[in-house]
Amino acid sequence: MPFPIHRPRRLRATESIRNLVRETRLDPANFILPLFIVPGEGIRKPIGSMPPQCQISIDTAVEECREIHSLGIGGIILFGLPETKDEIASGAYDDNGIVQRAIRAIKRETPDLLVMTDVCNCEYTSHGHCGLIVDGDVDNDPTLDWLARSSVSHARAGADIVAPSDMMDGRVEAIRTALDDAGFSKTPILSYAAKYASAFYGPFRDAADSAPQFGDRRSYQMDPANAREAMREIELDLDEGADMIMVKPAMAYLDIIREARMRYDVPISAYQVSGEYSMIMAAAANGWIDHDRAMMESLTSIKRAGADFILTYFAKPAAKLLG
Ligand code: PBG
């Protein structure tokens, strides 16, 4: 007969008690802010579907990074929009590519800010797919070479962590081998291990100009219906040498984050993707939900599910709120 002996409301009565027994806390050090780098100077071009996110030039990014660092945010992840695209994603693995130049500029000014790079080809290919197209589909094995070369050129430019998001089989091993051969055995790999073919990437494809020109990504990204397959993907990436793994998107896949947390003792991250961000921003702009509370609740749910760190477009406003 628990009641009236047990009254869970006792521990909810005041802010000081709630604060004492709170199980999950957010910390700006666990946020990673994605940045979209474009050619040019002094550029801050609003991304319509993701207000107030902007495409920014390298000089603007350098300024931004000072603020990001001063807010105590854990780091950034860079996406690049090259001047020109081609069939073979040359811009992705060019030592003078947009991301490589951005890394060098940012590291010069804020050497202590953690810089991750997204390793993928879709922003650099004319067809918008993540690899070499053969017979209308992405051909896995030749694509590994592009990914390995991109990773090495990012590391050479000064990237702290490389994060492959392409979902090719065997990419972690290819990248690990190439990094080690080039003398970057200390550069960690954060693999987008469980990345789903998701509608929630919609706004990102505007931001990064990376929508596939034909077909979709379902022959390489995962089916949203599959959870066991995610564990298999994670296991394979860890076997191949991934240091940390990611689940993406976050909020529609909290069960995957939790399952991975229970099974694997490696750092786990989650990507609160563009569509998750835009939904909250749009509803808040309409006055339908409270921006700050929805932002913090969504981030808390991702951490509570088991993510150690979160890639999120909310990094700055959330860090400011955590003060
Ligand atoms: C590149 C990549 C994508 C995202 C991160 N890396 C797009 C995609 O796979 O289509 C999505 C991020 C977001 O929606 O915020 N492959």
PDB file of N, CA and C in Angstrom, residues 132-169:
ATOM      1  N   LEU A 132      30.716   7.996 -56.374  1.00  0.00           N
ATOM      2  CA  LEU A 132      30.839   7.819 -57.832  1.00  0.00           C
ATOM      3  C   LEU A 132      29.602   7.094 -58.369  1.00  0.00           C
ATOM      4  N   ILE A 133      28.994   7.661 -59.407  1.00  0.00           N
ATOM      5  CA  ILE A 133      27.803   7.043 -59.988  1.00  0.00           C
ATOM      6  C   ILE A 133      28.203   6.076 -61.098  1.00  0.00           C
ATOM      7  N   VAL A 134      27.787   4.821 -60.957  1.00  0.00           N
ATOM      8  CA  VAL A 134      27.966   3.813 -62.006  1.00  0.00           C
ATOM      9  C   VAL A 134      26.610   3.134 -62.202  1.00  0.00           C
ATOM     10  N   ASP A 135      26.129   3.126 -63.414  1.00  0.00           N
ATOM     11  CA  ASP A 135      24.812   2.542 -63.721  1.00  0.00           C
ATOM     12  C   ASP A 135      23.702   3.080 -62.816  1.00  0.00           C
ATOM     13  N   GLY A 136      23.716   4.388 -62.591  1.00  0.00           N
ATOM     14  CA  GLY A 136      22.611   5.006 -61.863  1.00  0.00           C
ATOM     15  C   GLY A 136      22.621   4.822 -60.354  1.00  0.00           C
ATOM     16  N   ASP A 137      23.696   4.204 -59.823  1.00  0.00           N
ATOM     17  CA  ASP A 137      23.752   4.028 -58.363  1.00  0.00           C
ATOM     18  C   ASP A 137      25.154   4.400 -57.881  1.00  0.00           C
ATOM     19  N   VAL A 138      25.270   4.722 -56.583  1.00  0.00           N
ATOM     20  CA  VAL A 138      26.586   5.045 -56.046  1.00  0.00           C
ATOM     21  C   VAL A 138      27.405   3.759 -55.928  1.00  0.00           C
ATOM     22  N   ASP A 139      28.584   3.763 -56.539  1.00  0.00           N
ATOM     23  CA  ASP A 139      29.466   2.599 -56.519  1.00  0.00           C
ATOM     24  C   ASP A 139      30.334   2.693 -55.263  1.00  0.00           C
ATOM     25  N   ASN A 140      30.215   1.711 -54.425  1.00  0.00           N
ATOM     26  CA  ASN A 140      30.814   1.768 -53.084  1.00  0.00           C
ATOM     27  C   ASN A 140      32.342   1.907 -53.076  1.00  0.00           C
ATOM     28  N   ASP A 141      33.027   0.917 -53.677  1.00  0.00           N
ATOM     29  CA  ASP A 141      34.464   0.802 -53.436  1.00  0.00           C
ATOM     30  C   ASP A 141      35.310   1.944 -54.010  1.00  0.00           C
ATOM     31  N   PRO A 142      35.016   2.415 -55.230  1.00  0.00           N
ATOM     32  CA  PRO A 142      35.805   3.568 -55.706  1.00  0.00           C
ATOM     33  C   PRO A 142      35.567   4.813 -54.864  1.00  0.00           C
ATOM     34  N   THR A 143      34.394   4.926 -54.255  1.00  0.00           N
ATOM     35  CA  THR A 143      34.079   6.106 -53.443  1.00  0.00           C
ATOM     36  C   THR A 143      34.949   6.164 -52.187  1.00  0.00           C
ATOM     37  N   LEU A 144      35.382   4.988 -51.720  1.00  0.00           N
ATOM     38  CA  LEU A 144      36.189   4.941 -50.493  1.00  0.00           C
ATOM     39  C   LEU A 144      37.472   5.753 -50.642  1.00  0.00           C
ATOM     40  N   ASP A 145      38.020   5.746 -51.843  1.00  0.00           N
ATOM     41  CA  ASP A 145      39.261   6.468 -52.094  1.00  0.00           C
ATOM     42  C   ASP A 145      39.057   7.980 -51.925  1.00  0.00           C
ATOM     43  N   TRP A 146      37.922   8.497 -52.416  1.00  0.00           N
ATOM     44  CA  TRP A 146      37.638   9.933 -52.252  1.00  0.00           C
ATOM     45  C   TRP A 146      37.516  10.285 -50.773  1.00  0.00           C
ATOM     46  N   LEU A 147      36.841   9.396 -50.039  1.00  0.00           N
ATOM     47  CA  LEU A 147      36.612   9.668 -48.612  1.00  0.00           C
ATOM     48  C   LEU A 147      37.927   9.649 -47.845  1.00  0.00           C
ATOM     49  N   ALA A 148      38.780   8.681 -48.197  1.00  0.00           N
ATOM     50  CA  ALA A 148      40.075   8.569 -47.532  1.00  0.00           C
ATOM     51  C   ALA A 148      40.923   9.809 -47.831  1.00  0.00           C
ATOM     52  N   ARG A 149      40.908  10.230 -49.099  1.00  0.00           N
ATOM     53  CA  ARG A 149      41.707  11.409 -49.460  1.00  0.00           C
ATOM     54  C   ARG A 149      41.175  12.670 -48.793  1.00  0.00           C
ATOM     55  N   SER A 150      39.851  12.815 -48.733  1.00  0.00           N
ATOM     56  CA  SER A 150      39.266  13.976 -48.051  1.00  0.00           C
ATOM     57  C   SER A 150      39.686  14.003 -46.594  1.00  0.00           C
ATOM     58  N   SER A 151      39.592  12.850 -45.938  1.00  0.00           N
ATOM     59  CA  SER A 151      39.915  12.791 -44.507  1.00  0.00           C
ATOM     60  C   SER A 151      41.367  13.206 -44.266  1.00  0.00           C
ATOM     61  N   VAL A 152      42.266  12.689 -45.104  1.00  0.00           N
ATOM     62  CA  VAL A 152      43.679  13.027 -44.937  1.00  0.00           C
ATOM     63  C   VAL A 152      43.887  14.523 -45.174  1.00  0.00           C
ATOM     64  N   SER A 153      43.229  15.085 -46.189  1.00  0.00           N
ATOM     65  CA  SER A 153      43.441  16.510 -46.448  1.00  0.00           C
ATOM     66  C   SER A 153      42.840  17.371 -45.338  1.00  0.00           C
ATOM     67  N   HIS A 154      41.759  16.924 -44.720  1.00  0.00           N
ATOM     68  CA  HIS A 154      41.208  17.652 -43.562  1.00  0.00           C
ATOM     69  C   HIS A 154      42.189  17.599 -42.393  1.00  0.00           C
ATOM     70  N   ALA A 155      42.714  16.411 -42.144  1.00  0.00           N
ATOM     71  CA  ALA A 155      43.664  16.253 -41.032  1.00  0.00           C
ATOM     72  C   ALA A 155      44.911  17.100 -41.281  1.00  0.00           C
ATOM     73  N   ARG A 156      45.373  17.085 -42.513  1.00  0.00           N
ATOM     74  CA  ARG A 156      46.562  17.861 -42.865  1.00  0.00           C
ATOM     75  C   ARG A 156      46.310  19.355 -42.651  1.00  0.00           C
ATOM     76  N   ALA A 157      45.093  19.801 -42.911  1.00  0.00           N
ATOM     77  CA  ALA A 157      44.756  21.220 -42.726  1.00  0.00           C
ATOM     78  C   ALA A 157      44.599  21.566 -41.242  1.00  0.00           C
ATOM     79  N   GLY A 158      44.468  20.537 -40.392  1.00  0.00           N
ATOM     80  CA  GLY A 158      44.394  20.813 -38.957  1.00  0.00           C
ATOM     81  C   GLY A 158      43.115  20.366 -38.269  1.00  0.00           C
ATOM     82  N   ALA A 159      42.275  19.610 -38.957  1.00  0.00           N
ATOM     83  CA  ALA A 159      41.032  19.137 -38.332  1.00  0.00           C
ATOM     84  C   ALA A 159      41.347  18.242 -37.136  1.00  0.00           C
ATOM     85  N   ASP A 160      40.575  18.396 -36.063  1.00  0.00           N
ATOM     86  CA  ASP A 160      40.799  17.585 -34.863  1.00  0.00           C
ATOM     87  C   ASP A 160      40.153  16.213 -34.976  1.00  0.00           C
ATOM     88  N   ILE A 161      39.015  16.145 -35.671  1.00  0.00           N
ATOM     89  CA  ILE A 161      38.249  14.901 -35.786  1.00  0.00           C
ATOM     90  C   ILE A 161      37.628  14.860 -37.179  1.00  0.00           C
ATOM     91  N   VAL A 162      37.647  13.696 -37.825  1.00  0.00           N
ATOM     92  CA  VAL A 162      36.933  13.584 -39.095  1.00  0.00           C
ATOM     93  C   VAL A 162      35.688  12.717 -38.904  1.00  0.00           C
ATOM     94  N   ALA A 163      34.607  13.132 -39.567  1.00  0.00           N
ATOM     95  CA  ALA A 163      33.314  12.475 -39.357  1.00  0.00           C
ATOM     96  C   ALA A 163      32.682  12.095 -40.696  1.00  0.00           C
ATOM     97  N   PRO A 164      32.907  10.847 -41.147  1.00  0.00           N
ATOM     98  CA  PRO A 164      32.322  10.410 -42.413  1.00  0.00           C
ATOM     99  C   PRO A 164      30.807  10.195 -42.306  1.00  0.00           C
ATOM    100  N   SER A 165      30.067  10.795 -43.259  1.00  0.00           N
ATOM    101  CA  SER A 165      28.597  10.748 -43.202  1.00  0.00           C
ATOM    102  C   SER A 165      27.981  10.108 -44.438  1.00  0.00           C
ATOM    103  N   ASP A 166      28.815   9.440 -45.237  1.00  0.00           N
ATOM    104  CA  ASP A 166      28.391   8.962 -46.549  1.00  0.00           C
ATOM    105  C   ASP A 166      27.635   7.636 -46.523  1.00  0.00           C
ATOM    106  N   MET A 167      27.882   6.812 -45.496  1.00  0.00           N
ATOM    107  CA  MET A 167      27.264   5.488 -45.358  1.00  0.00           C
ATOM    108  C   MET A 167      27.739   4.453 -46.393  1.00  0.00           C
ATOM    109  N   MET A 168      28.963   4.628 -46.908  1.00  0.00           N
ATOM    110  CA  MET A 168      29.545   3.564 -47.738  1.00  0.00           C
ATOM    111  C   MET A 168      30.042   2.445 -46.809  1.00  0.00           C
ATOM    112  N   ASP A 169      29.983   1.208 -47.295  1.00  0.00           N
ATOM    113  CA  ASP A 169      30.536   0.094 -46.524  1.00  0.00           C
ATOM    114  C   ASP A 169      32.054   0.169 -46.555  1.00  0.00           C
TER     115      ASP A 169
END
